[in-house]
Amino acid sequence: MTADTITTADIRINARWLIPIEPSGIVLEHQAIIIQGTRIAAVLPVAAADRGFRTRETIDLPHHVVMPGLINMHGHAAMSLFRGMADDLPLMTWLNDHIWPAESRFVSEQFIADGSQLAMAEMLRTGTTTFSDMYFFPEIVAQLAHDTGMRAQICFPLLDFPTVWGSGPDEYLSKGEALIEAWKDDDYIMPAIGPHAPYTVSDGPLIKALALSEKTGARIQIHLHETEFEVADAVEKMGKRPTERLAELGVLGPRTQCVHMTQISDTDITLLAETGAHVIHCPESNLKLASGLCPADKLMKRGINVAVGTDGAASNNDLDLFGEIHTAAMVAKVVANDAAAFSAHEALQGATLNGAKALGRDHELGSLVAGKLADIIAVDLSDPFTQPVYDPASHLVYSNRSRAVTHSWINGAPQVQDGKLTRIDVPDLMLRVEDWARQIRQQQAD
């Protein structure tokens, strides 16, 4: 290649290993990623990059694996302020006796802003570049994520009863439609519809949510088949399983993200496969609340897209997606009675490309391919707890505990450099977090 064919670009990342996710199941060595503006211009061997590109910045990562940023497909970001507040309790006791009373006492615009920033700091430090949030005051979270430069699906809440954010379904839907309109063309924010669960949302609002989805293209995310009680109660009261009810209403479809799915039959699986609905697997929350186990491997074998989420830090108790896929892989093997189930590469895909598919953005997110958006992370494998390195993919799932994430870029802009956040003032954030903790402790003592 002659000098006059050299291309100029913004950033070059030289990586010891690279896991592109597409093609699946491969690890490349001594690769360079070229970033131009917000997108990946090229992924090629270091020697070829030497011949073909000149960049204004070069980042050498000689002990790192570079991969797409992680996509956390389900959570309640601001609930990070309730982390560890009510542990070791069954789901309905946890909700009815602790979480919902605390929410009624503390949730406000400032609570949402501070709790969500705490969540984003944790997620960025542990490799997440895109997250899905379902909680109150979604307009606050949308603006905060946008200002931070973090990608987010923001699901506005929809329930049959009043909350701090609205008087009932009609107000939720009206505010939600305004949210969708406000952010419909944004590159970072993906507004979506968040009916809480079949047992908290009646048919009328679900039908209206579906109409809004069809009108705007917004995704629908719903907690579904989370516990055995939920399913049994639905059968007793309605004569049908929740998936059957949603399918009859037309709510199950390729824009629908079904969260949890721990209690599912072959009929449920067939409905998911036929409608093209996505499953969001949150194993650690399900384990901690004794909700059940999602048969992730069985779902994938039926062609159902399975992405991964952490759920909120009040029921997990962290937002570490590397830890989540570690648990997902381990649990899947036991559920399937197959040590090969949910392999390391499948787990990594569940936290990247499969999340992008659920968002409808797999054409530009979820893998390191030229032309896609430059959402990239780097993980240092030089520490003793990840040595020796035979298979970087294996280490990322089974050995790494995410503190080894050293760099992160979203839209080509640095979010984490040498393990430090670039866009969040952590000392100031910690002062606000401690003030909330003091208030919550006082309320618990009263």
Short mmCIF file of C-alpha atoms in Angstrom, two decimals:
data_model
loop_
_atom_site.label_atom_id
_atom_site.label_comp_id
_atom_site.label_asym_id
_atom_site.label_seq_id
_atom_site.Cartn_x
_atom_site.Cartn_y
_atom_site.Cartn_z
CA MET A 1 0.00 0.00 0.00
CA THR A 2 1.47 3.34 -1.01
CA ALA A 3 1.51 6.50 1.04
CA ASP A 4 -1.22 8.15 -1.03
CA THR A 5 -3.69 5.40 -0.05
CA ILE A 6 -3.27 5.93 3.69
CA THR A 7 -6.54 6.86 5.40
CA THR A 8 -6.76 9.27 8.33
CA ALA A 9 -9.09 8.60 11.26
CA ASP A 10 -9.69 9.66 14.85
CA ILE A 11 -8.76 6.79 17.17
CA ARG A 12 -6.88 3.53 16.84
CA ILE A 13 -7.14 0.84 19.53
CA ASN A 14 -4.49 -1.89 19.41
CA ALA A 15 -5.73 -4.99 21.24
CA ARG A 16 -3.98 -8.18 22.26
CA TRP A 17 -7.28 -10.03 21.75
CA LEU A 18 -10.53 -9.03 20.12
CA ILE A 19 -13.93 -10.73 20.38
CA PRO A 20 -16.09 -9.26 17.62
CA ILE A 21 -19.26 -11.30 18.49
CA GLU A 22 -19.89 -11.35 14.72
CA PRO A 23 -18.79 -13.80 13.40
CA SER A 24 -19.81 -15.76 16.48
CA GLY A 25 -17.50 -17.91 18.55
CA ILE A 26 -14.16 -16.46 17.49
CA VAL A 27 -11.28 -14.70 19.23
CA LEU A 28 -8.84 -12.68 17.13
CA GLU A 29 -5.31 -11.74 18.15
CA HIS A 30 -3.27 -8.55 17.61
CA GLN A 31 -6.11 -6.56 16.09
CA ALA A 32 -6.68 -2.85 15.59
CA ILE A 33 -10.02 -1.04 15.73
CA ILE A 34 -10.19 2.22 13.82
CA ILE A 35 -12.77 4.76 14.97
CA GLN A 36 -13.90 7.64 12.80
CA GLY A 37 -16.37 9.97 14.48
CA THR A 38 -19.05 7.88 16.20
CA ARG A 39 -18.51 4.69 14.19
CA ILE A 40 -16.10 1.85 13.63
CA ALA A 41 -14.24 2.47 10.38
CA ALA A 42 -12.34 -0.82 10.30
CA VAL A 43 -11.34 -3.89 12.29
CA LEU A 44 -8.11 -5.39 10.96
CA PRO A 45 -4.76 -6.90 11.96
CA VAL A 46 -2.29 -4.50 13.54
CA ALA A 47 0.17 -4.89 10.65
CA ALA A 48 -2.53 -3.94 8.13
CA ALA A 49 -3.53 -0.94 10.23
CA ASP A 50 0.10 0.20 10.22
CA ARG A 51 0.06 0.24 6.45
CA GLY A 52 -3.39 1.71 5.90
CA PHE A 53 -4.28 4.21 8.64
CA ARG A 54 -2.99 7.26 10.46
CA THR A 55 -4.93 8.39 13.53
CA ARG A 56 -4.74 11.38 15.84
CA GLU A 57 -4.78 9.06 18.87
CA THR A 58 -3.45 5.54 19.35
CA ILE A 59 -4.26 3.46 22.44
CA ASP A 60 -2.13 0.38 23.03
CA LEU A 61 -3.75 -2.37 25.10
CA PRO A 62 -1.16 -5.17 25.10
CA HIS A 63 -2.79 -7.26 27.84
CA HIS A 64 -6.45 -6.61 27.05
CA VAL A 65 -9.38 -8.19 25.31
CA VAL A 66 -11.53 -5.69 23.42
CA MET A 67 -15.20 -6.38 22.71
CA PRO A 68 -18.53 -4.60 22.18
CA GLY A 69 -19.95 -2.69 25.13
CA LEU A 70 -22.38 -4.71 27.22
CA ILE A 71 -26.13 -4.18 26.93
CA ASN A 72 -28.03 -4.54 30.22
CA MET A 73 -31.56 -5.24 29.04
CA HIS A 74 -33.49 -4.86 32.29
CA GLY A 75 -33.21 -2.82 35.43
CA HIS A 76 -34.66 -0.16 37.68
CA ALA A 77 -31.70 2.21 37.90
CA ALA A 78 -32.73 4.50 40.73
CA MET A 79 -33.43 1.51 42.99
CA SER A 80 -29.67 1.40 43.51
CA LEU A 81 -30.41 3.66 46.47
CA PHE A 82 -32.33 0.72 48.00
CA ARG A 83 -29.41 -1.69 47.57
CA GLY A 84 -29.32 -4.14 50.50
CA MET A 85 -32.28 -2.49 52.23
CA ALA A 86 -34.58 -5.55 52.38
CA ASP A 87 -32.73 -8.77 51.67
CA ASP A 88 -33.55 -12.46 52.11
CA LEU A 89 -37.29 -12.09 51.54
CA PRO A 90 -39.73 -13.64 49.03
CA LEU A 91 -40.78 -11.45 46.11
CA MET A 92 -44.26 -10.38 47.25
CA THR A 93 -43.14 -9.74 50.86
CA TRP A 94 -40.16 -7.79 49.52
CA LEU A 95 -42.47 -5.71 47.30
CA ASN A 96 -45.52 -5.22 49.51
CA ASP A 97 -43.87 -4.75 52.89
CA HIS A 98 -40.62 -3.01 51.99
CA ILE A 99 -40.08 -1.72 48.46
CA TRP A 100 -43.46 -0.17 47.70
CA PRO A 101 -43.66 1.61 51.10
CA ALA A 102 -40.11 2.92 50.64
CA GLU A 103 -40.95 4.13 47.15
CA SER A 104 -44.03 5.98 48.40
CA ARG A 105 -41.88 7.68 51.02
CA PHE A 106 -38.74 8.56 49.06
CA VAL A 107 -39.20 8.47 45.28
CA SER A 108 -39.00 11.97 43.80
CA GLU A 109 -37.32 13.61 40.84
CA GLN A 110 -34.13 14.11 42.86
CA PHE A 111 -34.17 10.53 44.16
CA ILE A 112 -34.48 9.29 40.58
CA ALA A 113 -31.65 11.55 39.37
CA ASP A 114 -29.22 10.58 42.12
CA GLY A 115 -30.09 6.87 42.15
CA SER A 116 -29.87 6.63 38.37
CA GLN A 117 -26.49 8.36 38.29
CA LEU A 118 -25.23 5.89 40.92
CA ALA A 119 -26.46 3.05 38.70
CA MET A 120 -24.83 4.50 35.59
CA ALA A 121 -21.51 4.92 37.40
CA GLU A 122 -21.59 1.25 38.41
CA MET A 123 -22.64 0.05 34.97
CA LEU A 124 -20.02 2.07 33.13
CA ARG A 125 -17.27 0.89 35.49
CA THR A 126 -18.27 -2.75 34.87
CA GLY A 127 -18.52 -2.63 31.08
CA THR A 128 -22.13 -1.70 30.29
CA THR A 129 -22.59 0.92 27.58
CA THR A 130 -26.35 0.53 27.00
CA PHE A 131 -29.02 -0.15 29.61
CA SER A 132 -32.77 -0.56 29.77
CA ASP A 133 -34.61 1.17 32.60
CA MET A 134 -38.20 0.74 33.80
CA TYR A 135 -39.04 3.12 36.61
CA PHE A 136 -40.72 6.36 37.65
CA PHE A 137 -39.89 9.80 36.22
CA PRO A 138 -38.45 8.30 33.01
CA GLU A 139 -37.98 11.78 31.58
CA ILE A 140 -35.37 12.44 34.28
CA VAL A 141 -33.45 9.25 33.49
CA ALA A 142 -33.61 9.94 29.75
CA GLN A 143 -32.10 13.39 30.14
CA LEU A 144 -29.46 12.19 32.59
CA ALA A 145 -28.36 9.31 30.35
CA HIS A 146 -28.27 11.61 27.33
CA ASP A 147 -26.21 14.21 29.18
CA THR A 148 -23.81 11.51 30.39
CA GLY A 149 -23.50 10.09 26.87
CA MET A 150 -24.81 6.66 27.82
CA ARG A 151 -27.22 4.75 25.62
CA ALA A 152 -30.53 3.77 27.26
CA GLN A 153 -33.91 2.26 26.53
CA ILE A 154 -36.25 4.21 28.81
CA CYS A 155 -39.50 2.35 29.56
CA PHE A 156 -42.21 4.54 31.04
CA PRO A 157 -44.27 2.77 33.75
CA LEU A 158 -47.82 1.60 33.12
CA LEU A 159 -49.99 0.27 35.95
CA ASP A 160 -53.67 0.18 36.85
CA PHE A 161 -53.21 2.22 40.03
CA PRO A 162 -51.81 5.64 40.98
CA THR A 163 -48.13 6.18 41.74
CA VAL A 164 -45.89 9.13 42.34
CA TRP A 165 -45.62 9.56 38.53
CA GLY A 166 -49.32 9.53 37.62
CA SER A 167 -52.95 8.99 38.57
CA GLY A 168 -53.57 5.90 36.46
CA PRO A 169 -53.24 4.29 33.01
CA ASP A 170 -54.53 7.22 30.98
CA GLU A 171 -52.05 9.66 32.49
CA TYR A 172 -49.17 7.17 32.18
CA LEU A 173 -49.96 6.62 28.51
CA SER A 174 -50.33 10.35 27.83
CA LYS A 175 -47.01 11.15 29.50
CA GLY A 176 -45.43 8.14 27.84
CA GLU A 177 -46.48 9.21 24.37
CA ALA A 178 -44.96 12.62 25.04
CA LEU A 179 -41.73 10.90 26.12
CA ILE A 180 -41.65 8.89 22.90
CA GLU A 181 -42.23 12.01 20.85
CA ALA A 182 -39.52 13.96 22.70
CA TRP A 183 -36.80 11.35 22.17
CA LYS A 184 -37.89 9.56 18.99
CA ASP A 185 -34.95 10.71 16.89
CA ASP A 186 -32.22 10.60 19.53
CA ASP A 187 -29.15 8.42 19.02
CA TYR A 188 -28.73 7.65 22.73
CA ILE A 189 -32.26 7.41 24.10
CA MET A 190 -34.77 4.76 23.00
CA PRO A 191 -38.17 5.48 24.61
CA ALA A 192 -40.28 2.40 25.27
CA ILE A 193 -43.48 1.25 26.96
CA GLY A 194 -43.23 -0.51 30.34
CA PRO A 195 -46.42 -2.24 31.50
CA HIS A 196 -45.33 -3.55 34.89
CA ALA A 197 -46.79 -7.06 34.77
CA PRO A 198 -49.98 -8.90 33.77
CA TYR A 199 -51.17 -8.86 37.39
CA THR A 200 -50.88 -5.06 37.67
CA VAL A 201 -52.12 -4.04 34.20
CA SER A 202 -55.60 -4.92 32.92
CA ASP A 203 -56.60 -5.62 29.33
CA GLY A 204 -57.68 -2.09 28.43
CA PRO A 205 -54.34 -0.39 29.14
CA LEU A 206 -52.45 -3.29 27.53
CA ILE A 207 -54.47 -2.85 24.34
CA LYS A 208 -53.74 0.89 24.39
CA ALA A 209 -50.05 0.17 24.98
CA LEU A 210 -50.04 -2.11 21.96
CA ALA A 211 -51.69 0.59 19.84
CA LEU A 212 -49.05 3.10 20.94
CA SER A 213 -46.30 0.62 20.08
CA GLU A 214 -47.77 0.03 16.63
CA LYS A 215 -48.14 3.78 16.07
CA THR A 216 -44.62 4.75 17.15
CA GLY A 217 -42.52 1.58 16.83
CA ALA A 218 -41.66 1.76 20.54
CA ARG A 219 -40.68 -1.47 22.24
CA ILE A 220 -42.77 -3.02 25.03
CA GLN A 221 -41.01 -4.44 28.09
CA ILE A 222 -43.03 -6.38 30.68
CA HIS A 223 -42.28 -8.57 33.71
CA LEU A 224 -43.76 -11.94 32.75
CA HIS A 225 -43.98 -15.39 34.36
CA GLU A 226 -41.67 -14.27 37.15
CA THR A 227 -43.06 -16.55 39.87
CA GLU A 228 -45.08 -19.73 40.19
CA PHE A 229 -47.73 -17.82 42.15
CA GLU A 230 -48.16 -15.29 39.31
CA VAL A 231 -48.93 -18.02 36.79
CA ALA A 232 -51.16 -20.07 39.12
CA ASP A 233 -53.09 -16.97 40.18
CA ALA A 234 -53.69 -15.98 36.55
CA VAL A 235 -54.96 -19.46 35.68
CA GLU A 236 -57.29 -19.44 38.66
CA LYS A 237 -58.69 -15.96 37.99
CA MET A 238 -58.68 -15.84 34.18
CA GLY A 239 -58.52 -19.47 33.11
CA LYS A 240 -55.37 -18.91 31.08
CA ARG A 241 -51.64 -18.44 31.51
CA PRO A 242 -50.27 -14.88 31.22
CA THR A 243 -48.51 -15.63 27.91
CA GLU A 244 -51.78 -16.92 26.45
CA ARG A 245 -53.58 -13.77 27.56
CA LEU A 246 -50.91 -11.49 26.08
CA ALA A 247 -50.86 -13.48 22.84
CA GLU A 248 -54.64 -13.22 22.51
CA LEU A 249 -54.43 -9.44 23.06
CA GLY A 250 -51.70 -9.21 20.41
CA VAL A 251 -49.14 -7.91 22.90
CA LEU A 252 -46.60 -10.67 22.24
CA GLY A 253 -44.60 -9.82 19.14
CA PRO A 254 -41.16 -8.91 17.78
CA ARG A 255 -41.21 -5.57 19.65
CA THR A 256 -41.99 -7.26 22.99
CA GLN A 257 -39.36 -7.99 25.65
CA CYS A 258 -40.51 -10.54 28.24
CA VAL A 259 -38.54 -10.20 31.47
CA HIS A 260 -37.79 -13.19 33.73
CA MET A 261 -39.82 -16.10 32.23
CA THR A 262 -38.89 -18.52 35.00
CA GLN A 263 -42.15 -20.49 34.94
CA ILE A 264 -42.72 -21.56 31.38
CA SER A 265 -44.26 -24.55 29.64
CA ASP A 266 -43.81 -25.90 26.14
CA THR A 267 -46.95 -23.98 25.17
CA ASP A 268 -45.39 -20.74 26.42
CA ILE A 269 -42.22 -21.46 24.46
CA THR A 270 -44.23 -22.11 21.30
CA LEU A 271 -46.03 -18.77 21.71
CA LEU A 272 -42.72 -16.96 22.16
CA ALA A 273 -41.23 -18.64 19.11
CA GLU A 274 -44.28 -18.03 16.91
CA THR A 275 -44.64 -14.35 17.86
CA GLY A 276 -40.93 -13.46 17.76
CA ALA A 277 -40.97 -12.07 21.31
CA HIS A 278 -37.67 -11.67 23.14
CA VAL A 279 -36.78 -13.04 26.58
CA ILE A 280 -34.74 -10.99 29.05
CA HIS A 281 -32.97 -13.35 31.44
CA CYS A 282 -32.19 -11.99 34.94
CA PRO A 283 -30.83 -15.03 36.79
CA GLU A 284 -29.33 -13.41 39.89
CA SER A 285 -32.51 -11.57 40.87
CA ASN A 286 -34.52 -14.72 40.19
CA LEU A 287 -32.18 -16.75 42.39
CA LYS A 288 -32.11 -14.22 45.22
CA LEU A 289 -35.89 -13.89 45.33
CA ALA A 290 -36.36 -17.66 44.83
CA SER A 291 -38.54 -16.89 41.81
CA GLY A 292 -37.35 -19.79 39.67
CA LEU A 293 -35.00 -20.57 36.80
CA CYS A 294 -35.38 -19.55 33.18
CA PRO A 295 -34.55 -22.41 30.75
CA ALA A 296 -32.32 -20.18 28.62
CA ASP A 297 -30.69 -22.97 26.63
CA LYS A 298 -34.05 -24.53 25.72
CA LEU A 299 -35.33 -21.15 24.57
CA MET A 300 -32.30 -20.52 22.39
CA LYS A 301 -32.61 -23.95 20.81
CA ARG A 302 -36.14 -22.96 19.74
CA GLY A 303 -34.75 -19.87 18.03
CA ILE A 304 -35.94 -17.41 20.69
CA ASN A 305 -33.69 -14.43 21.26
CA VAL A 306 -32.42 -14.43 24.88
CA ALA A 307 -30.77 -11.26 26.17
CA VAL A 308 -29.50 -10.65 29.69
CA GLY A 309 -30.33 -8.07 32.35
CA THR A 310 -29.40 -7.52 35.97
CA ASP A 311 -32.77 -6.29 37.28
CA GLY A 312 -32.44 -3.59 39.93
CA ALA A 313 -29.75 -3.40 42.59
CA ALA A 314 -32.45 -3.72 45.28
CA SER A 315 -32.98 -7.34 44.27
CA ASN A 316 -29.64 -8.42 42.81
CA ASN A 317 -27.68 -6.57 44.54
CA ASP A 318 -25.42 -5.26 41.78
CA LEU A 319 -25.54 -4.10 38.17
CA ASP A 320 -22.46 -6.05 37.10
CA LEU A 321 -23.40 -7.66 33.78
CA PHE A 322 -20.23 -9.73 33.59
CA GLY A 323 -21.25 -11.27 36.91
CA GLU A 324 -24.74 -11.80 35.53
CA ILE A 325 -23.59 -13.77 32.49
CA HIS A 326 -21.32 -15.84 34.74
CA THR A 327 -24.41 -16.82 36.75
CA ALA A 328 -26.50 -17.25 33.59
CA ALA A 329 -24.01 -19.70 32.13
CA MET A 330 -23.72 -21.69 35.35
CA VAL A 331 -27.48 -21.90 35.95
CA ALA A 332 -28.22 -22.79 32.33
CA LYS A 333 -25.98 -25.84 32.55
CA VAL A 334 -27.79 -27.18 35.60
CA VAL A 335 -31.26 -26.45 34.20
CA ALA A 336 -30.40 -28.14 30.89
CA ASN A 337 -28.39 -30.91 32.59
CA ASP A 338 -25.75 -30.19 29.97
CA ALA A 339 -22.30 -28.74 30.69
CA ALA A 340 -22.16 -27.38 27.14
CA ALA A 341 -25.33 -25.30 27.54
CA PHE A 342 -25.03 -21.50 27.34
CA SER A 343 -21.34 -21.53 26.44
CA ALA A 344 -19.00 -18.64 27.14
CA HIS A 345 -19.47 -17.24 23.65
CA GLU A 346 -23.25 -17.61 23.90
CA ALA A 347 -23.19 -15.79 27.24
CA LEU A 348 -21.18 -12.93 25.75
CA GLN A 349 -23.63 -12.72 22.86
CA GLY A 350 -26.50 -12.64 25.34
CA ALA A 351 -24.99 -9.51 26.89
CA THR A 352 -24.24 -7.79 23.55
CA LEU A 353 -25.77 -8.69 20.18
CA ASN A 354 -28.88 -10.34 21.60
CA GLY A 355 -29.62 -7.20 23.58
CA ALA A 356 -29.19 -5.17 20.40
CA LYS A 357 -31.66 -7.49 18.65
CA ALA A 358 -34.22 -6.98 21.42
CA LEU A 359 -33.78 -3.22 20.96
CA GLY A 360 -34.16 -3.51 17.18
CA ARG A 361 -30.68 -2.01 16.75
CA ASP A 362 -28.53 -5.02 15.91
CA HIS A 363 -27.68 -3.32 12.61
CA GLU A 364 -25.59 -0.78 14.55
CA LEU A 365 -24.94 -2.15 18.04
CA GLY A 366 -23.79 -5.36 19.70
CA SER A 367 -20.73 -6.38 17.67
CA LEU A 368 -17.43 -4.96 16.43
CA VAL A 369 -18.11 -4.62 12.73
CA ALA A 370 -17.10 -1.80 10.39
CA GLY A 371 -19.95 0.66 10.06
CA LYS A 372 -21.45 0.00 13.49
CA LEU A 373 -21.46 2.54 16.31
CA ALA A 374 -18.25 2.65 18.34
CA ASP A 375 -19.52 1.26 21.66
CA ILE A 376 -16.44 -0.61 22.84
CA ILE A 377 -14.91 -1.86 26.08
CA ALA A 378 -11.48 -3.19 27.04
CA VAL A 379 -10.77 -5.68 29.82
CA ASP A 380 -7.29 -6.17 31.30
CA LEU A 381 -6.36 -9.86 31.62
CA SER A 382 -2.91 -9.34 33.12
CA ASP A 383 -3.82 -9.76 36.80
CA PRO A 384 -3.16 -13.04 38.62
CA PHE A 385 -6.84 -13.92 38.85
CA THR A 386 -7.03 -14.12 35.04
CA GLN A 387 -3.74 -15.90 34.40
CA PRO A 388 -2.77 -17.89 32.46
CA VAL A 389 -4.89 -17.02 29.42
CA TYR A 390 -5.86 -19.94 27.20
CA ASP A 391 -9.25 -18.60 26.10
CA PRO A 392 -10.16 -14.93 26.68
CA ALA A 393 -13.88 -15.63 26.17
CA SER A 394 -13.78 -18.20 28.95
CA HIS A 395 -12.05 -15.75 31.28
CA LEU A 396 -14.59 -13.00 30.60
CA VAL A 397 -17.45 -15.29 31.62
CA TYR A 398 -15.95 -17.60 34.23
CA SER A 399 -12.99 -15.72 35.78
CA ASN A 400 -13.35 -11.96 35.28
CA ARG A 401 -15.29 -9.99 37.86
CA SER A 402 -15.58 -6.82 35.78
CA ARG A 403 -13.24 -4.71 37.94
CA ALA A 404 -10.75 -5.42 35.17
CA VAL A 405 -12.66 -3.17 32.74
CA THR A 406 -10.21 -0.36 32.06
CA HIS A 407 -11.63 1.48 29.04
CA SER A 408 -15.03 2.22 27.58
CA TRP A 409 -16.17 4.23 24.58
CA ILE A 410 -19.73 5.12 23.59
CA ASN A 411 -20.23 6.69 20.17
CA GLY A 412 -16.44 6.86 20.01
CA ALA A 413 -16.24 9.09 23.10
CA PRO A 414 -14.31 7.86 26.17
CA GLN A 415 -16.44 7.03 29.21
CA VAL A 416 -13.85 5.08 31.20
CA GLN A 417 -10.11 5.68 30.93
CA ASP A 418 -7.65 3.57 32.92
CA GLY A 419 -10.52 2.50 35.19
CA LYS A 420 -11.72 6.06 35.90
CA LEU A 421 -15.05 7.56 34.87
CA THR A 422 -14.68 10.59 32.61
CA ARG A 423 -18.22 12.04 32.74
CA ILE A 424 -19.42 11.45 36.32
CA ASP A 425 -18.14 13.34 39.37
CA VAL A 426 -17.89 10.38 41.75
CA PRO A 427 -16.97 12.27 44.98
CA ASP A 428 -19.94 14.60 44.56
CA LEU A 429 -22.22 11.67 43.73
CA MET A 430 -21.12 9.80 46.87
CA LEU A 431 -22.09 12.77 49.06
CA ARG A 432 -25.60 12.71 47.63
CA VAL A 433 -25.84 8.93 47.98
CA GLU A 434 -24.83 9.07 51.64
CA ASP A 435 -27.47 11.73 52.29
CA TRP A 436 -30.16 9.43 50.86
CA ALA A 437 -28.79 6.52 52.89
CA ARG A 438 -29.03 8.60 56.06
CA GLN A 439 -32.68 9.43 55.34
CA ILE A 440 -33.57 5.82 54.56
CA ARG A 441 -31.82 4.52 57.68
CA GLN A 442 -33.72 7.04 59.78
CA GLN A 443 -37.05 5.98 58.27
CA GLN A 444 -36.26 2.32 58.98
CA ALA A 445 -35.41 3.18 62.58
CA ASP A 446 -38.67 5.09 63.18
#
